[in-house]
Amino acid sequence: MQHSNPDYDLIIVGGGMVGLALAARLAQTQIRIAIIDPKTVEMSWNKDDYDLRVSAITRASQKLLDETGAWSFIEPDEKTAYQKMSVWDGEASRGNIEFDANLLAEPNLGHIIENRVLRRSLFQAIKPYRNIDFLSPQKCSKVSYHADQASIELTDGKMLSARLLVAADGAMSWLRNNSGIDIKQTPYGHKAIVATIKTEKPHQNTAWQRFDHNGPLAFLPLTDEHHCSIVWSVKSDYADQLMSLDDKEFLNRLEQTFELTLGHCLETSQRVAFPLIERTAESLVQERIALIGDAAHTIHPLAGQGVNLGFSDVLELANTIEKTLKKQQDIGLKRNLRSYERARKGEIFMMQKAMQGFKLLFEQDIPFIQMTRSYGLALTNQHPLLKQQLIKQAMGL
């Protein structure tokens, strides 16, 4: 049913990190915002057990979290600042490159934070705002579009309307799929195995990544100096083999691949594997809808940029909405949303192509290519100015 005065100005479908960040970024505009999510926000947990899902938060993303007030809700023992990054080729001539925050006179390169911590802190940031409603646990059942608004029906039968809908409900987005927006999908042929690992040696507040023809293995430092979150992205058939191993066999294979860089791998949490697929929505905006985060795009996790791309979406869409509001125009019209799409498509395209290129380069086991890439890493490591530019780009500065 169509109403001349919608219930909200903005409805965000998806109350994960990216959806909540958009609400927090727009909180002070006083527009009426609803967030719909099937899962309530976890507010407390046993800190001895790490979330399997962690994110490498860049300095640019940290700035967004700080501006929204969310950063202040993250306790010191809930974030790990990493000062260094060590990347090496585990095959052939074994080139390597090391990045150090000291090269830019910066305190760190970024932070490793559990996803549940990020979600809770963003929820805490929006709680004081009376113009934001967090509707959870709730699921959507129908969506319809009209000339001056869009409507969503919840599974309990309640109808909600808004000038603009935002799909922030992840890679399998219900809102995107039910709004007729096609998505291009290209499987990487890899699965990512994630787990929390206890190591013999301390992680030295360093993010470690080793490449070989099977794929990249990353050890990301957690708050306890002997615990790391791993992301092991390997060819799907090899991932299945690794998942079939018992814990002792898996730890042995892991420490061999990681070349005992942090000594023996002593313990592992539950392991989870998921297929890696590059996804790109055919359009980021249509009349009355915009896509952000994984609903708009997914990339290979080897550079840890997934959620940071989503936070960049948030910044750009929020800026677009604010400019439209200043002009006293309709925030849901496609012509007023196009500047968001234009601003984001280039970075998304370049990031996806870069991830494809890295994957293809490092999965080659041809000796000449192995030697060439190792030489390239070593050469880059010897040029401080080039390293500075790479560090700045990775930090979002």
mmCIF file of C-alpha atoms in Angstrom:
data_model
loop_
_atom_site.group_PDB
_atom_site.id
_atom_site.type_symbol
_atom_site.label_atom_id
_atom_site.label_comp_id
_atom_site.label_asym_id
_atom_site.label_seq_id
_atom_site.Cartn_x
_atom_site.Cartn_y
_atom_site.Cartn_z
ATOM 1 C CA MET A 1 0.000 0.000 0.000
ATOM 2 C CA GLN A 2 1.352 3.412 -0.965
ATOM 3 C CA HIS A 3 1.421 6.335 1.482
ATOM 4 C CA SER A 4 2.157 9.980 0.676
ATOM 5 C CA ASN A 5 4.125 10.345 3.908
ATOM 6 C CA PRO A 6 6.466 7.381 4.421
ATOM 7 C CA ASP A 7 7.212 5.975 7.850
ATOM 8 C CA TYR A 8 10.929 6.635 7.410
ATOM 9 C CA ASP A 9 13.274 8.576 5.188
ATOM 10 C CA LEU A 10 15.701 5.648 5.048
ATOM 11 C CA ILE A 11 15.336 1.927 5.699
ATOM 12 C CA ILE A 12 18.560 -0.063 5.921
ATOM 13 C CA VAL A 13 18.082 -3.789 5.393
ATOM 14 C CA GLY A 14 20.984 -5.424 7.209
ATOM 15 C CA GLY A 15 22.257 -4.470 10.655
ATOM 16 C CA GLY A 16 25.797 -5.757 10.351
ATOM 17 C CA MET A 17 28.901 -3.596 10.534
ATOM 18 C CA VAL A 18 28.309 -1.735 7.264
ATOM 19 C CA GLY A 19 24.573 -1.153 7.733
ATOM 20 C CA LEU A 20 25.061 0.119 11.275
ATOM 21 C CA ALA A 21 27.933 2.335 10.129
ATOM 22 C CA LEU A 22 25.664 4.064 7.611
ATOM 23 C CA ALA A 23 23.047 4.713 10.289
ATOM 24 C CA ALA A 24 25.711 6.027 12.665
ATOM 25 C CA ARG A 25 27.201 8.277 9.982
ATOM 26 C CA LEU A 26 23.766 9.804 9.262
ATOM 27 C CA ALA A 27 22.532 9.884 12.860
ATOM 28 C CA GLN A 28 23.011 13.615 13.317
ATOM 29 C CA THR A 29 21.108 14.540 10.149
ATOM 30 C CA GLN A 30 17.863 13.820 12.047
ATOM 31 C CA ILE A 31 16.384 11.904 9.107
ATOM 32 C CA ARG A 32 14.196 9.035 10.243
ATOM 33 C CA ILE A 33 16.093 5.741 9.904
ATOM 34 C CA ALA A 34 15.046 2.128 10.428
ATOM 35 C CA ILE A 35 17.453 -0.812 10.453
ATOM 36 C CA ILE A 36 16.054 -4.317 9.895
ATOM 37 C CA ASP A 37 18.090 -7.388 10.842
ATOM 38 C CA PRO A 38 17.225 -11.006 11.730
ATOM 39 C CA LYS A 39 19.870 -11.133 14.474
ATOM 40 C CA THR A 40 19.983 -9.144 17.684
ATOM 41 C CA VAL A 41 23.284 -7.495 18.602
ATOM 42 C CA GLU A 42 25.483 -9.562 20.894
ATOM 43 C CA MET A 43 26.471 -7.283 23.784
ATOM 44 C CA SER A 44 28.703 -9.562 25.881
ATOM 45 C CA TRP A 45 30.633 -12.804 25.550
ATOM 46 C CA ASN A 46 33.470 -14.852 26.979
ATOM 47 C CA LYS A 47 36.580 -12.914 25.977
ATOM 48 C CA ASP A 48 38.695 -16.047 26.251
ATOM 49 C CA ASP A 49 37.024 -17.291 23.056
ATOM 50 C CA TYR A 50 37.754 -15.192 19.981
ATOM 51 C CA ASP A 51 35.232 -14.586 17.221
ATOM 52 C CA LEU A 52 36.279 -16.523 14.117
ATOM 53 C CA ARG A 53 35.417 -13.435 12.062
ATOM 54 C CA VAL A 54 37.857 -10.564 12.412
ATOM 55 C CA SER A 55 38.579 -7.524 10.265
ATOM 56 C CA ALA A 56 41.751 -5.583 9.513
ATOM 57 C CA ILE A 57 40.572 -2.002 10.026
ATOM 58 C CA THR A 58 42.503 0.617 8.076
ATOM 59 C CA ARG A 59 43.243 4.078 9.400
ATOM 60 C CA ALA A 60 40.596 5.485 7.037
ATOM 61 C CA SER A 61 37.983 3.121 8.492
ATOM 62 C CA GLN A 62 39.161 3.982 11.996
ATOM 63 C CA LYS A 63 38.458 7.644 11.229
ATOM 64 C CA LEU A 64 34.876 6.788 10.237
ATOM 65 C CA LEU A 65 34.394 4.767 13.432
ATOM 66 C CA ASP A 66 35.864 7.620 15.457
ATOM 67 C CA GLU A 67 33.633 10.259 13.843
ATOM 68 C CA THR A 68 30.509 8.186 14.527
ATOM 69 C CA GLY A 69 31.512 7.641 18.149
ATOM 70 C CA ALA A 70 31.838 3.881 17.747
ATOM 71 C CA TRP A 71 35.604 3.816 18.256
ATOM 72 C CA SER A 72 35.221 5.038 21.862
ATOM 73 C CA PHE A 73 33.147 1.945 22.673
ATOM 74 C CA ILE A 74 35.954 -0.432 21.657
ATOM 75 C CA GLU A 75 37.964 -1.279 24.761
ATOM 76 C CA PRO A 76 41.795 -1.346 24.638
ATOM 77 C CA ASP A 77 41.761 -5.122 25.137
ATOM 78 C CA GLU A 78 39.397 -5.555 22.170
ATOM 79 C CA LYS A 79 41.677 -4.238 19.425
ATOM 80 C CA THR A 80 45.182 -5.113 18.307
ATOM 81 C CA ALA A 81 47.254 -2.420 16.646
ATOM 82 C CA TYR A 82 49.776 -3.882 14.246
ATOM 83 C CA GLN A 83 52.952 -1.946 13.530
ATOM 84 C CA LYS A 84 54.381 -4.196 10.847
ATOM 85 C CA MET A 85 53.359 -6.375 7.946
ATOM 86 C CA SER A 86 55.578 -9.132 6.604
ATOM 87 C CA VAL A 87 54.799 -10.694 3.217
ATOM 88 C CA TRP A 88 56.880 -13.350 1.523
ATOM 89 C CA ASP A 89 56.910 -15.807 -1.340
ATOM 90 C CA GLY A 90 57.247 -19.295 0.095
ATOM 91 C CA GLU A 91 58.559 -20.785 -3.139
ATOM 92 C CA ALA A 92 61.488 -20.464 -5.556
ATOM 93 C CA SER A 93 63.840 -17.600 -4.654
ATOM 94 C CA ARG A 94 61.705 -16.474 -1.709
ATOM 95 C CA GLY A 95 61.335 -12.750 -2.198
ATOM 96 C CA ASN A 96 59.843 -10.767 0.676
ATOM 97 C CA ILE A 97 58.655 -7.313 1.589
ATOM 98 C CA GLU A 98 58.166 -5.723 4.998
ATOM 99 C CA PHE A 99 56.053 -2.702 5.852
ATOM 100 C CA ASP A 100 56.653 -0.715 9.025
ATOM 101 C CA ALA A 101 54.517 2.109 10.421
ATOM 102 C CA ASN A 102 57.724 3.875 11.439
ATOM 103 C CA LEU A 103 58.450 4.493 7.763
ATOM 104 C CA LEU A 104 55.561 6.978 7.767
ATOM 105 C CA ALA A 105 56.067 8.085 11.369
ATOM 106 C CA GLU A 106 52.655 6.549 12.120
ATOM 107 C CA PRO A 107 51.781 4.717 15.348
ATOM 108 C CA ASN A 108 50.427 1.675 13.497
ATOM 109 C CA LEU A 109 49.279 0.311 10.138
ATOM 110 C CA GLY A 110 45.799 -0.546 11.373
ATOM 111 C CA HIS A 111 43.925 -2.691 13.892
ATOM 112 C CA ILE A 112 42.662 -6.264 14.008
ATOM 113 C CA ILE A 113 39.216 -6.292 15.616
ATOM 114 C CA GLU A 114 36.614 -9.014 16.025
ATOM 115 C CA ASN A 115 33.499 -8.426 13.915
ATOM 116 C CA ARG A 116 31.227 -8.835 16.935
ATOM 117 C CA VAL A 117 33.124 -6.026 18.697
ATOM 118 C CA LEU A 118 32.687 -3.739 15.703
ATOM 119 C CA ARG A 119 28.971 -4.494 15.452
ATOM 120 C CA ARG A 120 28.387 -3.936 19.169
ATOM 121 C CA SER A 121 30.320 -0.651 19.194
ATOM 122 C CA LEU A 122 28.371 0.707 16.213
ATOM 123 C CA PHE A 123 25.100 -0.325 17.866
ATOM 124 C CA GLN A 124 26.143 1.489 21.036
ATOM 125 C CA ALA A 125 26.926 4.567 18.944
ATOM 126 C CA ILE A 126 23.386 4.783 17.504
ATOM 127 C CA LYS A 127 21.482 3.927 20.700
ATOM 128 C CA PRO A 128 21.162 7.532 21.953
ATOM 129 C CA TYR A 129 19.535 8.753 18.721
ATOM 130 C CA ARG A 130 15.757 8.843 18.814
ATOM 131 C CA ASN A 131 15.544 9.163 15.015
ATOM 132 C CA ILE A 132 16.945 5.624 14.556
ATOM 133 C CA ASP A 133 14.904 2.455 15.119
ATOM 134 C CA PHE A 134 16.698 -0.897 15.245
ATOM 135 C CA LEU A 135 14.151 -3.578 14.378
ATOM 136 C CA SER A 136 15.509 -6.981 15.388
ATOM 137 C CA PRO A 137 14.961 -9.878 15.215
ATOM 138 C CA GLN A 138 12.955 -9.135 12.086
ATOM 139 C CA LYS A 139 12.926 -10.508 8.555
ATOM 140 C CA CYS A 140 11.605 -9.033 5.316
ATOM 141 C CA SER A 141 9.052 -10.899 3.226
ATOM 142 C CA LYS A 142 8.100 -8.490 0.409
ATOM 143 C CA VAL A 143 9.362 -5.286 -1.168
ATOM 144 C CA SER A 144 7.549 -2.990 -3.570
ATOM 145 C CA TYR A 145 8.471 0.241 -5.291
ATOM 146 C CA HIS A 146 6.298 3.249 -6.032
ATOM 147 C CA ALA A 147 6.814 6.667 -7.583
ATOM 148 C CA ASP A 148 7.532 8.502 -4.343
ATOM 149 C CA GLN A 149 8.573 5.733 -1.915
ATOM 150 C CA ALA A 150 9.326 2.041 -1.377
ATOM 151 C CA SER A 151 7.584 -0.372 0.972
ATOM 152 C CA ILE A 152 8.777 -3.418 2.870
ATOM 153 C CA GLU A 153 6.555 -6.021 4.489
ATOM 154 C CA LEU A 154 8.003 -7.900 7.447
ATOM 155 C CA THR A 155 7.299 -11.552 8.160
ATOM 156 C CA ASP A 156 5.039 -10.512 11.049
ATOM 157 C CA GLY A 157 2.857 -8.637 8.548
ATOM 158 C CA LYS A 158 3.953 -5.129 9.491
ATOM 159 C CA MET A 159 4.398 -2.695 6.580
ATOM 160 C CA LEU A 160 7.136 -0.038 6.508
ATOM 161 C CA SER A 161 7.769 2.634 3.890
ATOM 162 C CA ALA A 162 10.671 4.961 3.138
ATOM 163 C CA ARG A 163 12.041 7.347 0.549
ATOM 164 C CA LEU A 164 15.145 5.179 0.149
ATOM 165 C CA LEU A 165 16.019 1.548 0.830
ATOM 166 C CA VAL A 166 19.632 0.482 1.329
ATOM 167 C CA ALA A 167 20.718 -3.120 0.853
ATOM 168 C CA ALA A 168 23.368 -3.869 3.467
ATOM 169 C CA ASP A 169 22.357 -7.488 3.978
ATOM 170 C CA GLY A 170 25.450 -9.242 2.726
ATOM 171 C CA ALA A 171 26.642 -11.205 -0.270
ATOM 172 C CA MET A 172 23.393 -13.170 -0.613
ATOM 173 C CA SER A 173 21.343 -9.974 -0.214
ATOM 174 C CA TRP A 174 17.590 -10.582 0.028
ATOM 175 C CA LEU A 175 16.816 -6.976 -0.853
ATOM 176 C CA ARG A 176 19.061 -6.945 -3.936
ATOM 177 C CA ASN A 177 17.668 -10.231 -5.209
ATOM 178 C CA ASN A 178 14.060 -9.172 -4.657
ATOM 179 C CA SER A 179 14.605 -5.796 -6.303
ATOM 180 C CA GLY A 180 15.583 -7.299 -9.649
ATOM 181 C CA ILE A 181 19.240 -6.235 -9.537
ATOM 182 C CA ASP A 182 21.435 -8.812 -11.247
ATOM 183 C CA ILE A 183 24.849 -9.725 -9.937
ATOM 184 C CA LYS A 184 27.871 -11.036 -11.793
ATOM 185 C CA GLN A 185 29.595 -13.888 -9.976
ATOM 186 C CA THR A 186 33.055 -15.268 -10.736
ATOM 187 C CA PRO A 187 34.289 -18.090 -8.459
ATOM 188 C CA TYR A 188 37.954 -17.782 -7.511
ATOM 189 C CA GLY A 189 38.238 -21.570 -7.240
ATOM 190 C CA HIS A 190 39.435 -21.056 -3.659
ATOM 191 C CA LYS A 191 37.989 -21.652 -0.215
ATOM 192 C CA ALA A 192 39.047 -19.677 2.835
ATOM 193 C CA ILE A 193 39.691 -21.545 6.077
ATOM 194 C CA VAL A 194 39.398 -19.394 9.187
ATOM 195 C CA ALA A 195 40.381 -20.332 12.724
ATOM 196 C CA THR A 196 42.051 -18.982 15.859
ATOM 197 C CA ILE A 197 45.509 -20.423 16.471
ATOM 198 C CA LYS A 198 47.694 -20.429 19.578
ATOM 199 C CA THR A 199 51.372 -20.069 18.641
ATOM 200 C CA GLU A 200 54.580 -20.922 20.454
ATOM 201 C CA LYS A 201 56.180 -17.520 19.785
ATOM 202 C CA PRO A 202 54.519 -14.092 20.224
ATOM 203 C CA HIS A 203 53.107 -12.488 17.087
ATOM 204 C CA GLN A 204 55.099 -9.261 17.627
ATOM 205 C CA ASN A 205 52.091 -7.116 16.654
ATOM 206 C CA THR A 206 52.816 -8.043 13.052
ATOM 207 C CA ALA A 207 50.448 -9.163 10.310
ATOM 208 C CA TRP A 208 52.083 -12.073 8.487
ATOM 209 C CA GLN A 209 51.279 -13.404 5.031
ATOM 210 C CA ARG A 210 52.931 -16.207 3.088
ATOM 211 C CA PHE A 211 52.146 -17.007 -0.541
ATOM 212 C CA ASP A 212 52.576 -20.227 -2.459
ATOM 213 C CA HIS A 213 50.868 -21.834 -5.453
ATOM 214 C CA ASN A 214 48.025 -23.124 -3.269
ATOM 215 C CA GLY A 215 47.157 -19.625 -2.104
ATOM 216 C CA PRO A 216 47.910 -17.080 0.645
ATOM 217 C CA LEU A 217 48.113 -17.871 4.357
ATOM 218 C CA ALA A 218 47.660 -14.931 6.742
ATOM 219 C CA PHE A 219 48.312 -14.830 10.486
ATOM 220 C CA LEU A 220 46.630 -11.760 12.000
ATOM 221 C CA PRO A 221 47.638 -10.710 15.540
ATOM 222 C CA LEU A 222 45.005 -10.826 18.283
ATOM 223 C CA THR A 223 44.991 -9.181 21.721
ATOM 224 C CA ASP A 224 46.803 -12.103 23.363
ATOM 225 C CA GLU A 225 50.326 -12.124 21.943
ATOM 226 C CA HIS A 226 50.240 -15.890 21.453
ATOM 227 C CA HIS A 227 46.979 -15.970 19.498
ATOM 228 C CA CYS A 228 46.387 -15.201 15.831
ATOM 229 C CA SER A 229 43.405 -15.344 13.540
ATOM 230 C CA ILE A 230 44.288 -17.213 10.366
ATOM 231 C CA VAL A 231 42.812 -16.875 6.909
ATOM 232 C CA TRP A 232 44.123 -19.673 4.702
ATOM 233 C CA SER A 233 42.817 -19.235 1.155
ATOM 234 C CA VAL A 234 43.610 -22.270 -0.963
ATOM 235 C CA LYS A 235 42.338 -24.180 -3.959
ATOM 236 C CA SER A 236 39.006 -25.758 -3.146
ATOM 237 C CA ASP A 237 40.108 -29.395 -3.363
ATOM 238 C CA TYR A 238 43.091 -28.714 -1.095
ATOM 239 C CA ALA A 239 40.831 -26.859 1.359
ATOM 240 C CA ASP A 240 38.612 -29.939 1.560
ATOM 241 C CA GLN A 241 41.688 -32.044 2.354
ATOM 242 C CA LEU A 242 42.753 -29.648 5.107
ATOM 243 C CA MET A 243 39.277 -29.610 6.612
ATOM 244 C CA SER A 244 39.229 -33.408 6.732
ATOM 245 C CA LEU A 245 42.356 -33.530 8.932
ATOM 246 C CA ASP A 246 42.092 -33.862 12.692
ATOM 247 C CA ASP A 247 43.364 -30.935 14.772
ATOM 248 C CA LYS A 248 46.861 -32.343 15.290
ATOM 249 C CA GLU A 249 47.343 -33.087 11.584
ATOM 250 C CA PHE A 250 45.952 -29.687 10.641
ATOM 251 C CA LEU A 251 48.304 -27.878 13.031
ATOM 252 C CA ASN A 252 51.262 -29.822 11.653
ATOM 253 C CA ARG A 253 50.334 -28.895 8.077
ATOM 254 C CA LEU A 254 49.762 -25.285 9.139
ATOM 255 C CA GLU A 255 53.120 -24.806 10.848
ATOM 256 C CA GLN A 256 54.942 -26.472 7.932
ATOM 257 C CA THR A 257 53.273 -24.125 5.450
ATOM 258 C CA PHE A 258 53.963 -21.133 7.704
ATOM 259 C CA GLU A 259 57.564 -22.343 8.022
ATOM 260 C CA LEU A 260 57.514 -22.222 11.833
ATOM 261 C CA THR A 261 57.645 -18.421 11.611
ATOM 262 C CA LEU A 262 55.946 -18.196 15.010
ATOM 263 C CA GLY A 263 57.241 -21.535 16.219
ATOM 264 C CA HIS A 264 54.917 -24.477 16.643
ATOM 265 C CA CYS A 265 51.159 -24.088 16.266
ATOM 266 C CA LEU A 266 49.870 -25.368 19.603
ATOM 267 C CA GLU A 267 46.083 -25.152 19.487
ATOM 268 C CA THR A 268 43.287 -24.474 17.044
ATOM 269 C CA SER A 269 39.727 -23.386 17.523
ATOM 270 C CA GLN A 270 36.876 -24.703 15.444
ATOM 271 C CA ARG A 271 37.679 -24.375 11.732
ATOM 272 C CA VAL A 272 35.261 -22.980 9.168
ATOM 273 C CA ALA A 273 35.698 -22.995 5.372
ATOM 274 C CA PHE A 274 33.712 -21.025 2.831
ATOM 275 C CA PRO A 275 34.002 -20.620 -0.963
ATOM 276 C CA LEU A 276 35.493 -17.402 -2.339
ATOM 277 C CA ILE A 277 33.517 -15.682 -5.079
ATOM 278 C CA GLU A 278 33.974 -12.304 -6.693
ATOM 279 C CA ARG A 279 30.578 -10.592 -6.931
ATOM 280 C CA THR A 280 29.654 -7.333 -8.610
ATOM 281 C CA ALA A 281 26.148 -5.922 -8.730
ATOM 282 C CA GLU A 282 25.166 -4.706 -12.212
ATOM 283 C CA SER A 283 24.208 -1.380 -10.636
ATOM 284 C CA LEU A 284 24.721 0.133 -7.212
ATOM 285 C CA VAL A 285 21.605 2.282 -7.448
ATOM 286 C CA GLN A 286 18.124 2.192 -8.914
ATOM 287 C CA GLU A 287 15.023 4.207 -8.121
ATOM 288 C CA ARG A 288 14.532 4.069 -4.340
ATOM 289 C CA ILE A 289 17.423 1.662 -3.631
ATOM 290 C CA ALA A 290 21.191 1.744 -3.112
ATOM 291 C CA LEU A 291 23.590 -1.132 -2.427
ATOM 292 C CA ILE A 292 26.536 -1.059 -0.015
ATOM 293 C CA GLY A 293 29.085 -3.533 1.335
ATOM 294 C CA ASP A 294 28.929 -7.192 0.382
ATOM 295 C CA ALA A 295 25.484 -6.687 -1.134
ATOM 296 C CA ALA A 296 27.242 -4.589 -3.786
ATOM 297 C CA HIS A 297 30.587 -6.382 -4.142
ATOM 298 C CA THR A 298 32.811 -9.096 -2.711
ATOM 299 C CA ILE A 299 36.533 -9.656 -3.273
ATOM 300 C CA HIS A 300 39.253 -12.142 -2.373
ATOM 301 C CA PRO A 301 40.317 -11.668 1.268
ATOM 302 C CA LEU A 302 44.058 -11.766 0.559
ATOM 303 C CA ALA A 303 44.410 -8.003 1.148
ATOM 304 C CA GLY A 304 41.867 -7.834 3.955
ATOM 305 C CA GLN A 305 39.974 -4.988 2.299
ATOM 306 C CA GLY A 306 36.409 -6.344 2.261
ATOM 307 C CA VAL A 307 34.867 -4.420 5.161
ATOM 308 C CA ASN A 308 37.018 -1.380 4.426
ATOM 309 C CA LEU A 309 35.491 -1.210 0.947
ATOM 310 C CA GLY A 310 32.099 -1.355 2.627
ATOM 311 C CA PHE A 311 32.982 1.500 4.975
ATOM 312 C CA SER A 312 34.116 3.525 1.945
ATOM 313 C CA ASP A 313 30.668 2.881 0.449
ATOM 314 C CA VAL A 314 29.148 4.236 3.661
ATOM 315 C CA LEU A 315 31.146 7.449 3.497
ATOM 316 C CA GLU A 316 30.266 8.111 -0.127
ATOM 317 C CA LEU A 317 26.565 7.257 0.184
ATOM 318 C CA ALA A 318 26.233 9.335 3.347
ATOM 319 C CA ASN A 319 27.875 12.296 1.591
ATOM 320 C CA THR A 320 25.512 11.869 -1.364
ATOM 321 C CA ILE A 321 22.458 11.773 0.904
ATOM 322 C CA GLU A 322 23.606 14.842 2.846
ATOM 323 C CA LYS A 323 24.150 16.836 -0.334
ATOM 324 C CA THR A 324 20.691 15.861 -1.568
ATOM 325 C CA LEU A 325 19.135 16.890 1.749
ATOM 326 C CA LYS A 326 20.835 20.285 1.594
ATOM 327 C CA LYS A 327 19.227 20.832 -1.799
ATOM 328 C CA GLN A 328 15.892 19.756 -0.261
ATOM 329 C CA GLN A 329 15.559 17.057 -2.885
ATOM 330 C CA ASP A 330 14.336 13.453 -2.750
ATOM 331 C CA ILE A 331 17.098 11.130 -1.473
ATOM 332 C CA GLY A 332 15.500 8.117 -3.182
ATOM 333 C CA LEU A 333 15.624 9.287 -6.781
ATOM 334 C CA LYS A 334 18.142 7.532 -8.992
ATOM 335 C CA ARG A 335 19.363 10.800 -10.474
ATOM 336 C CA ASN A 336 20.285 11.959 -6.956
ATOM 337 C CA LEU A 337 22.024 8.662 -6.154
ATOM 338 C CA ARG A 338 24.137 8.405 -9.300
ATOM 339 C CA SER A 339 27.039 10.412 -7.863
ATOM 340 C CA TYR A 340 27.437 7.654 -5.251
ATOM 341 C CA GLU A 341 27.601 4.983 -7.944
ATOM 342 C CA ARG A 342 30.053 6.971 -10.077
ATOM 343 C CA ALA A 343 32.328 7.605 -7.112
ATOM 344 C CA ARG A 344 32.463 3.964 -5.997
ATOM 345 C CA LYS A 345 32.583 1.925 -9.215
ATOM 346 C CA GLY A 346 36.158 2.874 -10.056
ATOM 347 C CA GLU A 347 37.673 1.874 -6.707
ATOM 348 C CA ILE A 348 35.663 -1.337 -6.568
ATOM 349 C CA PHE A 349 36.745 -2.282 -10.103
ATOM 350 C CA MET A 350 40.420 -1.545 -9.407
ATOM 351 C CA MET A 351 40.404 -3.471 -6.129
ATOM 352 C CA GLN A 352 38.768 -6.503 -7.736
ATOM 353 C CA LYS A 353 41.244 -6.497 -10.616
ATOM 354 C CA ALA A 354 44.160 -6.154 -8.209
ATOM 355 C CA MET A 355 42.956 -9.171 -6.196
ATOM 356 C CA GLN A 356 42.540 -11.209 -9.393
ATOM 357 C CA GLY A 357 46.048 -10.217 -10.471
ATOM 358 C CA PHE A 358 47.676 -11.138 -7.153
ATOM 359 C CA LYS A 359 45.872 -14.463 -7.084
ATOM 360 C CA LEU A 360 46.939 -15.343 -10.626
ATOM 361 C CA LEU A 361 50.521 -14.196 -10.056
ATOM 362 C CA PHE A 362 51.100 -16.190 -6.897
ATOM 363 C CA GLU A 363 49.351 -19.410 -7.899
ATOM 364 C CA GLN A 364 51.786 -19.921 -10.776
ATOM 365 C CA ASP A 365 54.349 -22.670 -10.150
ATOM 366 C CA ILE A 366 56.381 -21.972 -13.300
ATOM 367 C CA PRO A 367 59.999 -21.367 -12.141
ATOM 368 C CA PHE A 368 60.545 -18.263 -14.306
ATOM 369 C CA ILE A 369 57.363 -16.598 -12.957
ATOM 370 C CA GLN A 370 58.276 -17.589 -9.406
ATOM 371 C CA MET A 371 61.712 -15.998 -9.766
ATOM 372 C CA THR A 372 60.277 -12.877 -11.380
ATOM 373 C CA ARG A 373 57.690 -12.256 -8.642
ATOM 374 C CA SER A 374 60.265 -12.931 -5.917
ATOM 375 C CA TYR A 375 62.655 -10.466 -7.555
ATOM 376 C CA GLY A 376 59.828 -7.924 -7.741
ATOM 377 C CA LEU A 377 59.087 -8.273 -4.025
ATOM 378 C CA ALA A 378 62.759 -7.946 -3.119
ATOM 379 C CA LEU A 379 63.211 -4.930 -5.399
ATOM 380 C CA THR A 380 60.174 -3.171 -3.939
ATOM 381 C CA ASN A 381 61.460 -3.868 -0.433
ATOM 382 C CA GLN A 382 64.618 -1.893 -1.240
ATOM 383 C CA HIS A 383 62.778 1.296 -2.292
ATOM 384 C CA PRO A 384 61.491 3.280 0.717
ATOM 385 C CA LEU A 385 59.504 5.808 -1.348
ATOM 386 C CA LEU A 386 57.635 3.090 -3.223
ATOM 387 C CA LYS A 387 56.965 1.269 0.045
ATOM 388 C CA GLN A 388 55.636 4.495 1.552
ATOM 389 C CA GLN A 389 53.113 4.853 -1.260
ATOM 390 C CA LEU A 390 52.020 1.231 -0.925
ATOM 391 C CA ILE A 391 51.635 1.624 2.841
ATOM 392 C CA LYS A 392 49.579 4.806 2.433
ATOM 393 C CA GLN A 393 47.291 3.091 -0.058
ATOM 394 C CA ALA A 394 46.827 0.080 2.213
ATOM 395 C CA MET A 395 46.063 2.338 5.193
ATOM 396 C CA GLY A 396 43.575 4.411 3.206
ATOM 397 C CA LEU A 397 45.577 7.607 3.757
#
